[in-house]
Amino acid sequence: MSTGTLLAVIIPIVVVVALAAVAVSLMRRRRRLQDRFGPEYERTIEGSDSRLAAERELRERERRHDSLEIKPLPPASRDRYTREWSSVQEEFVDRPEEAVHDADRLVTSLMHERGYPTEGFEQQMKDLSVEHGRTLEHYRAAHEVEALSTRSQATTEQLRGAMVHYRALFDELLSDGGRAQSARS
């Protein structure tokens, strides 16, 4: 077999193998992002111009998150937050709107103490999405009701639902979501 014929056979094989390796790598990266972000992965894809742009944004969220100093709560803080949540729930009976506002403040305070920046709802959502993508929809729904409540437009049933939604994220943040940065190191 001549060198030219040999190259004509080998080069296409190498190209096909290289393309297959790239495809496998992209599929693994996509699967990792889907696993890490959960439902937030699809939500980000839907809100983006392209899958590649959305995945780039998710990787940027990961980089930002990795630069944060997310830490587990000391037992005393965990107990204090548990007591404060019980008070907020008791408040709901007589003052549901105030209880929802207090639940929002308590979740924000808990986020801050864990090491999450709290400089605005959209950034909070992005930062939380990295480790808490599966409960993020709860936070989004609770925040929408809290906004309605601020304008006195939320029903008691919506306020009750907001408390349930806040509780889902609260519990996950309180338990460290199983993934505090110092625990991964």
PDB file of C-alpha atoms in Angstrom:
ATOM      1  CA  MET A   1       0.000   0.000   0.000  1.00  0.00           C
ATOM      2  CA  SER A   2       1.425   3.381  -0.913  1.00  0.00           C
ATOM      3  CA  THR A   3       1.908   6.218   1.568  1.00  0.00           C
ATOM      4  CA  GLY A   4      -0.758   8.289  -0.180  1.00  0.00           C
ATOM      5  CA  THR A   5      -3.324   5.510   0.084  1.00  0.00           C
ATOM      6  CA  LEU A   6      -2.393   4.862   3.693  1.00  0.00           C
ATOM      7  CA  LEU A   7      -2.831   8.562   4.541  1.00  0.00           C
ATOM      8  CA  ALA A   8      -6.142   8.634   2.667  1.00  0.00           C
ATOM      9  CA  VAL A   9      -7.384   5.888   4.998  1.00  0.00           C
ATOM     10  CA  ILE A  10      -5.790   7.022   8.275  1.00  0.00           C
ATOM     11  CA  ILE A  11      -6.644  10.740   8.113  1.00  0.00           C
ATOM     12  CA  PRO A  12     -10.435  10.230   7.823  1.00  0.00           C
ATOM     13  CA  ILE A  13     -10.302   7.697  10.671  1.00  0.00           C
ATOM     14  CA  VAL A  14      -8.406  10.157  12.898  1.00  0.00           C
ATOM     15  CA  VAL A  15     -10.867  12.930  12.029  1.00  0.00           C
ATOM     16  CA  VAL A  16     -13.863  10.711  12.847  1.00  0.00           C
ATOM     17  CA  VAL A  17     -12.298   9.617  16.160  1.00  0.00           C
ATOM     18  CA  ALA A  18     -11.510  13.254  17.049  1.00  0.00           C
ATOM     19  CA  LEU A  19     -15.066  14.355  16.230  1.00  0.00           C
ATOM     20  CA  ALA A  20     -16.469  11.498  18.290  1.00  0.00           C
ATOM     21  CA  ALA A  21     -14.247  12.491  21.233  1.00  0.00           C
ATOM     22  CA  VAL A  22     -15.439  16.099  21.013  1.00  0.00           C
ATOM     23  CA  ALA A  23     -19.078  14.978  20.833  1.00  0.00           C
ATOM     24  CA  VAL A  24     -18.666  12.719  23.884  1.00  0.00           C
ATOM     25  CA  SER A  25     -16.972  15.541  25.783  1.00  0.00           C
ATOM     26  CA  LEU A  26     -19.806  17.962  24.987  1.00  0.00           C
ATOM     27  CA  MET A  27     -22.404  15.386  26.005  1.00  0.00           C
ATOM     28  CA  ARG A  28     -20.631  14.759  29.330  1.00  0.00           C
ATOM     29  CA  ARG A  29     -20.391  18.495  30.032  1.00  0.00           C
ATOM     30  CA  ARG A  30     -24.084  18.946  29.189  1.00  0.00           C
ATOM     31  CA  ARG A  31     -25.071  16.004  31.418  1.00  0.00           C
ATOM     32  CA  ARG A  32     -22.984  17.392  34.300  1.00  0.00           C
ATOM     33  CA  LEU A  33     -24.690  20.786  33.980  1.00  0.00           C
ATOM     34  CA  GLN A  34     -28.126  19.146  33.823  1.00  0.00           C
ATOM     35  CA  ASP A  35     -27.366  17.105  36.941  1.00  0.00           C
ATOM     36  CA  ARG A  36     -25.982  20.068  38.850  1.00  0.00           C
ATOM     37  CA  PHE A  37     -28.623  22.656  37.946  1.00  0.00           C
ATOM     38  CA  GLY A  38     -31.655  20.394  37.724  1.00  0.00           C
ATOM     39  CA  PRO A  39     -34.764  22.216  36.442  1.00  0.00           C
ATOM     40  CA  GLU A  40     -32.813  25.473  36.276  1.00  0.00           C
ATOM     41  CA  TYR A  41     -30.831  24.032  33.359  1.00  0.00           C
ATOM     42  CA  GLU A  42     -33.925  23.848  31.129  1.00  0.00           C
ATOM     43  CA  ARG A  43     -35.200  27.195  32.358  1.00  0.00           C
ATOM     44  CA  THR A  44     -31.893  28.824  31.412  1.00  0.00           C
ATOM     45  CA  ILE A  45     -31.915  27.126  28.003  1.00  0.00           C
ATOM     46  CA  GLU A  46     -35.452  28.377  27.330  1.00  0.00           C
ATOM     47  CA  GLY A  47     -34.498  31.933  28.270  1.00  0.00           C
ATOM     48  CA  SER A  48     -31.393  32.030  26.100  1.00  0.00           C
ATOM     49  CA  ASP A  49     -30.690  32.557  22.417  1.00  0.00           C
ATOM     50  CA  SER A  50     -28.882  29.230  22.149  1.00  0.00           C
ATOM     51  CA  ARG A  51     -27.990  26.145  24.139  1.00  0.00           C
ATOM     52  CA  LEU A  52     -24.288  27.042  23.947  1.00  0.00           C
ATOM     53  CA  ALA A  53     -24.920  30.548  25.317  1.00  0.00           C
ATOM     54  CA  ALA A  54     -27.046  29.140  28.144  1.00  0.00           C
ATOM     55  CA  GLU A  55     -24.437  26.543  29.044  1.00  0.00           C
ATOM     56  CA  ARG A  56     -21.764  29.248  28.992  1.00  0.00           C
ATOM     57  CA  GLU A  57     -23.881  31.267  31.436  1.00  0.00           C
ATOM     58  CA  LEU A  58     -24.309  28.244  33.714  1.00  0.00           C
ATOM     59  CA  ARG A  59     -20.551  27.630  33.728  1.00  0.00           C
ATOM     60  CA  GLU A  60     -20.051  31.309  34.604  1.00  0.00           C
ATOM     61  CA  ARG A  61     -22.463  30.869  37.506  1.00  0.00           C
ATOM     62  CA  GLU A  62     -20.361  27.929  38.666  1.00  0.00           C
ATOM     63  CA  ARG A  63     -17.174  30.006  38.492  1.00  0.00           C
ATOM     64  CA  ARG A  64     -18.763  32.829  40.490  1.00  0.00           C
ATOM     65  CA  HIS A  65     -20.163  30.360  43.019  1.00  0.00           C
ATOM     66  CA  ASP A  66     -16.788  28.671  43.418  1.00  0.00           C
ATOM     67  CA  SER A  67     -15.262  32.044  44.300  1.00  0.00           C
ATOM     68  CA  LEU A  68     -17.775  32.545  47.123  1.00  0.00           C
ATOM     69  CA  GLU A  69     -17.049  31.386  50.633  1.00  0.00           C
ATOM     70  CA  ILE A  70     -20.154  29.294  51.214  1.00  0.00           C
ATOM     71  CA  LYS A  71     -19.997  27.779  54.656  1.00  0.00           C
ATOM     72  CA  PRO A  72     -22.103  25.507  56.823  1.00  0.00           C
ATOM     73  CA  LEU A  73     -23.920  27.015  59.771  1.00  0.00           C
ATOM     74  CA  PRO A  74     -22.653  26.444  63.276  1.00  0.00           C
ATOM     75  CA  PRO A  75     -25.141  24.461  65.403  1.00  0.00           C
ATOM     76  CA  ALA A  76     -26.051  27.551  67.478  1.00  0.00           C
ATOM     77  CA  SER A  77     -26.998  29.499  64.338  1.00  0.00           C
ATOM     78  CA  ARG A  78     -28.966  26.554  63.001  1.00  0.00           C
ATOM     79  CA  ASP A  79     -30.935  26.384  66.270  1.00  0.00           C
ATOM     80  CA  ARG A  80     -31.537  30.154  66.233  1.00  0.00           C
ATOM     81  CA  TYR A  81     -32.856  30.043  62.654  1.00  0.00           C
ATOM     82  CA  THR A  82     -35.099  27.094  63.510  1.00  0.00           C
ATOM     83  CA  ARG A  83     -36.593  29.072  66.410  1.00  0.00           C
ATOM     84  CA  GLU A  84     -37.026  32.161  64.224  1.00  0.00           C
ATOM     85  CA  TRP A  85     -38.817  30.110  61.564  1.00  0.00           C
ATOM     86  CA  SER A  86     -41.193  28.733  64.205  1.00  0.00           C
ATOM     87  CA  SER A  87     -41.989  32.307  65.259  1.00  0.00           C
ATOM     88  CA  VAL A  88     -42.654  33.322  61.651  1.00  0.00           C
ATOM     89  CA  GLN A  89     -44.998  30.365  61.200  1.00  0.00           C
ATOM     90  CA  GLU A  90     -46.880  31.275  64.398  1.00  0.00           C
ATOM     91  CA  GLU A  91     -47.159  34.867  63.173  1.00  0.00           C
ATOM     92  CA  PHE A  92     -48.877  33.626  59.999  1.00  0.00           C
ATOM     93  CA  VAL A  93     -52.080  32.824  61.895  1.00  0.00           C
ATOM     94  CA  ASP A  94     -52.754  36.440  62.855  1.00  0.00           C
ATOM     95  CA  ARG A  95     -50.679  38.396  60.334  1.00  0.00           C
ATOM     96  CA  PRO A  96     -50.122  36.369  57.141  1.00  0.00           C
ATOM     97  CA  GLU A  97     -48.733  39.220  55.004  1.00  0.00           C
ATOM     98  CA  GLU A  98     -46.215  40.224  57.656  1.00  0.00           C
ATOM     99  CA  ALA A  99     -45.252  36.579  58.140  1.00  0.00           C
ATOM    100  CA  VAL A 100     -44.464  36.215  54.418  1.00  0.00           C
ATOM    101  CA  HIS A 101     -42.318  39.360  54.508  1.00  0.00           C
ATOM    102  CA  ASP A 102     -40.561  38.040  57.605  1.00  0.00           C
ATOM    103  CA  ALA A 103     -40.023  34.663  55.928  1.00  0.00           C
ATOM    104  CA  ASP A 104     -38.402  36.441  52.980  1.00  0.00           C
ATOM    105  CA  ARG A 105     -36.138  38.415  55.317  1.00  0.00           C
ATOM    106  CA  LEU A 106     -35.260  35.266  57.260  1.00  0.00           C
ATOM    107  CA  VAL A 107     -34.310  33.344  54.117  1.00  0.00           C
ATOM    108  CA  THR A 108     -32.214  36.300  52.944  1.00  0.00           C
ATOM    109  CA  SER A 109     -30.504  36.499  56.333  1.00  0.00           C
ATOM    110  CA  LEU A 110     -29.797  32.763  56.242  1.00  0.00           C
ATOM    111  CA  MET A 111     -28.343  33.076  52.740  1.00  0.00           C
ATOM    112  CA  HIS A 112     -26.122  35.920  53.900  1.00  0.00           C
ATOM    113  CA  GLU A 113     -24.845  34.030  56.928  1.00  0.00           C
ATOM    114  CA  ARG A 114     -24.063  30.996  54.743  1.00  0.00           C
ATOM    115  CA  GLY A 115     -21.941  33.292  52.518  1.00  0.00           C
ATOM    116  CA  TYR A 116     -24.264  34.013  49.595  1.00  0.00           C
ATOM    117  CA  PRO A 117     -24.305  37.604  48.357  1.00  0.00           C
ATOM    118  CA  THR A 118     -27.746  39.145  48.744  1.00  0.00           C
ATOM    119  CA  GLU A 119     -27.453  42.157  46.423  1.00  0.00           C
ATOM    120  CA  GLY A 120     -30.592  41.594  44.417  1.00  0.00           C
ATOM    121  CA  PHE A 121     -33.110  38.905  43.662  1.00  0.00           C
ATOM    122  CA  GLU A 122     -31.859  38.009  40.161  1.00  0.00           C
ATOM    123  CA  GLN A 123     -28.274  37.602  41.377  1.00  0.00           C
ATOM    124  CA  GLN A 124     -29.484  35.617  44.377  1.00  0.00           C
ATOM    125  CA  MET A 125     -31.281  33.282  41.989  1.00  0.00           C
ATOM    126  CA  LYS A 126     -28.154  32.800  39.887  1.00  0.00           C
ATOM    127  CA  ASP A 127     -25.953  32.178  42.915  1.00  0.00           C
ATOM    128  CA  LEU A 128     -28.417  29.757  44.492  1.00  0.00           C
ATOM    129  CA  SER A 129     -28.953  27.899  41.215  1.00  0.00           C
ATOM    130  CA  VAL A 130     -25.540  26.244  41.399  1.00  0.00           C
ATOM    131  CA  GLU A 131     -26.220  24.248  44.563  1.00  0.00           C
ATOM    132  CA  HIS A 132     -29.973  24.620  45.012  1.00  0.00           C
ATOM    133  CA  GLY A 133     -31.394  24.378  41.489  1.00  0.00           C
ATOM    134  CA  ARG A 134     -34.012  21.856  42.535  1.00  0.00           C
ATOM    135  CA  THR A 135     -35.593  24.165  45.133  1.00  0.00           C
ATOM    136  CA  LEU A 136     -35.107  27.390  43.213  1.00  0.00           C
ATOM    137  CA  GLU A 137     -38.600  27.324  41.740  1.00  0.00           C
ATOM    138  CA  HIS A 138     -39.947  27.422  45.305  1.00  0.00           C
ATOM    139  CA  TYR A 139     -37.989  30.596  45.986  1.00  0.00           C
ATOM    140  CA  ARG A 140     -39.129  32.155  42.713  1.00  0.00           C
ATOM    141  CA  ALA A 141     -42.806  31.376  43.475  1.00  0.00           C
ATOM    142  CA  ALA A 142     -42.543  32.661  47.047  1.00  0.00           C
ATOM    143  CA  HIS A 143     -40.905  35.861  45.873  1.00  0.00           C
ATOM    144  CA  GLU A 144     -43.721  36.483  43.365  1.00  0.00           C
ATOM    145  CA  VAL A 145     -46.335  36.148  46.096  1.00  0.00           C
ATOM    146  CA  GLU A 146     -44.276  38.342  48.411  1.00  0.00           C
ATOM    147  CA  ALA A 147     -44.299  41.040  45.705  1.00  0.00           C
ATOM    148  CA  LEU A 148     -48.090  40.695  45.363  1.00  0.00           C
ATOM    149  CA  SER A 149     -48.386  40.916  49.122  1.00  0.00           C
ATOM    150  CA  THR A 150     -46.422  44.171  49.164  1.00  0.00           C
ATOM    151  CA  ARG A 151     -49.184  45.618  46.968  1.00  0.00           C
ATOM    152  CA  SER A 152     -51.878  43.929  49.122  1.00  0.00           C
ATOM    153  CA  GLN A 153     -52.911  41.773  46.158  1.00  0.00           C
ATOM    154  CA  ALA A 154     -52.152  38.294  47.521  1.00  0.00           C
ATOM    155  CA  THR A 155     -54.861  35.975  48.756  1.00  0.00           C
ATOM    156  CA  THR A 156     -54.502  34.088  52.021  1.00  0.00           C
ATOM    157  CA  GLU A 157     -54.076  30.870  50.043  1.00  0.00           C
ATOM    158  CA  GLN A 158     -51.269  32.433  47.987  1.00  0.00           C
ATOM    159  CA  LEU A 159     -49.619  33.629  51.192  1.00  0.00           C
ATOM    160  CA  ARG A 160     -49.889  30.128  52.665  1.00  0.00           C
ATOM    161  CA  GLY A 161     -48.292  28.737  49.505  1.00  0.00           C
ATOM    162  CA  ALA A 162     -45.493  31.309  49.768  1.00  0.00           C
ATOM    163  CA  MET A 163     -44.720  30.113  53.284  1.00  0.00           C
ATOM    164  CA  VAL A 164     -44.502  26.531  52.022  1.00  0.00           C
ATOM    165  CA  HIS A 165     -42.201  27.631  49.192  1.00  0.00           C
ATOM    166  CA  TYR A 166     -39.962  29.671  51.486  1.00  0.00           C
ATOM    167  CA  ARG A 167     -39.790  26.699  53.825  1.00  0.00           C
ATOM    168  CA  ALA A 168     -38.439  24.419  51.074  1.00  0.00           C
ATOM    169  CA  LEU A 169     -35.444  26.669  50.405  1.00  0.00           C
ATOM    170  CA  PHE A 170     -35.064  27.523  54.091  1.00  0.00           C
ATOM    171  CA  ASP A 171     -34.775  23.836  55.018  1.00  0.00           C
ATOM    172  CA  GLU A 172     -32.240  23.186  52.292  1.00  0.00           C
ATOM    173  CA  LEU A 173     -30.105  26.192  53.238  1.00  0.00           C
ATOM    174  CA  LEU A 174     -30.375  25.309  56.903  1.00  0.00           C
ATOM    175  CA  SER A 175     -29.140  21.778  56.264  1.00  0.00           C
ATOM    176  CA  ASP A 176     -26.380  23.131  53.973  1.00  0.00           C
ATOM    177  CA  GLY A 177     -27.990  21.413  51.010  1.00  0.00           C
ATOM    178  CA  GLY A 178     -25.421  18.690  51.646  1.00  0.00           C
ATOM    179  CA  ARG A 179     -22.752  20.625  49.772  1.00  0.00           C
ATOM    180  CA  ALA A 180     -21.052  23.401  51.697  1.00  0.00           C
ATOM    181  CA  GLN A 181     -17.853  24.455  49.984  1.00  0.00           C
ATOM    182  CA  SER A 182     -15.677  23.619  52.958  1.00  0.00           C
ATOM    183  CA  ALA A 183     -17.169  20.111  53.028  1.00  0.00           C
ATOM    184  CA  ARG A 184     -16.134  19.560  49.397  1.00  0.00           C
ATOM    185  CA  SER A 185     -12.547  20.624  49.971  1.00  0.00           C
TER     186      SER A 185
END
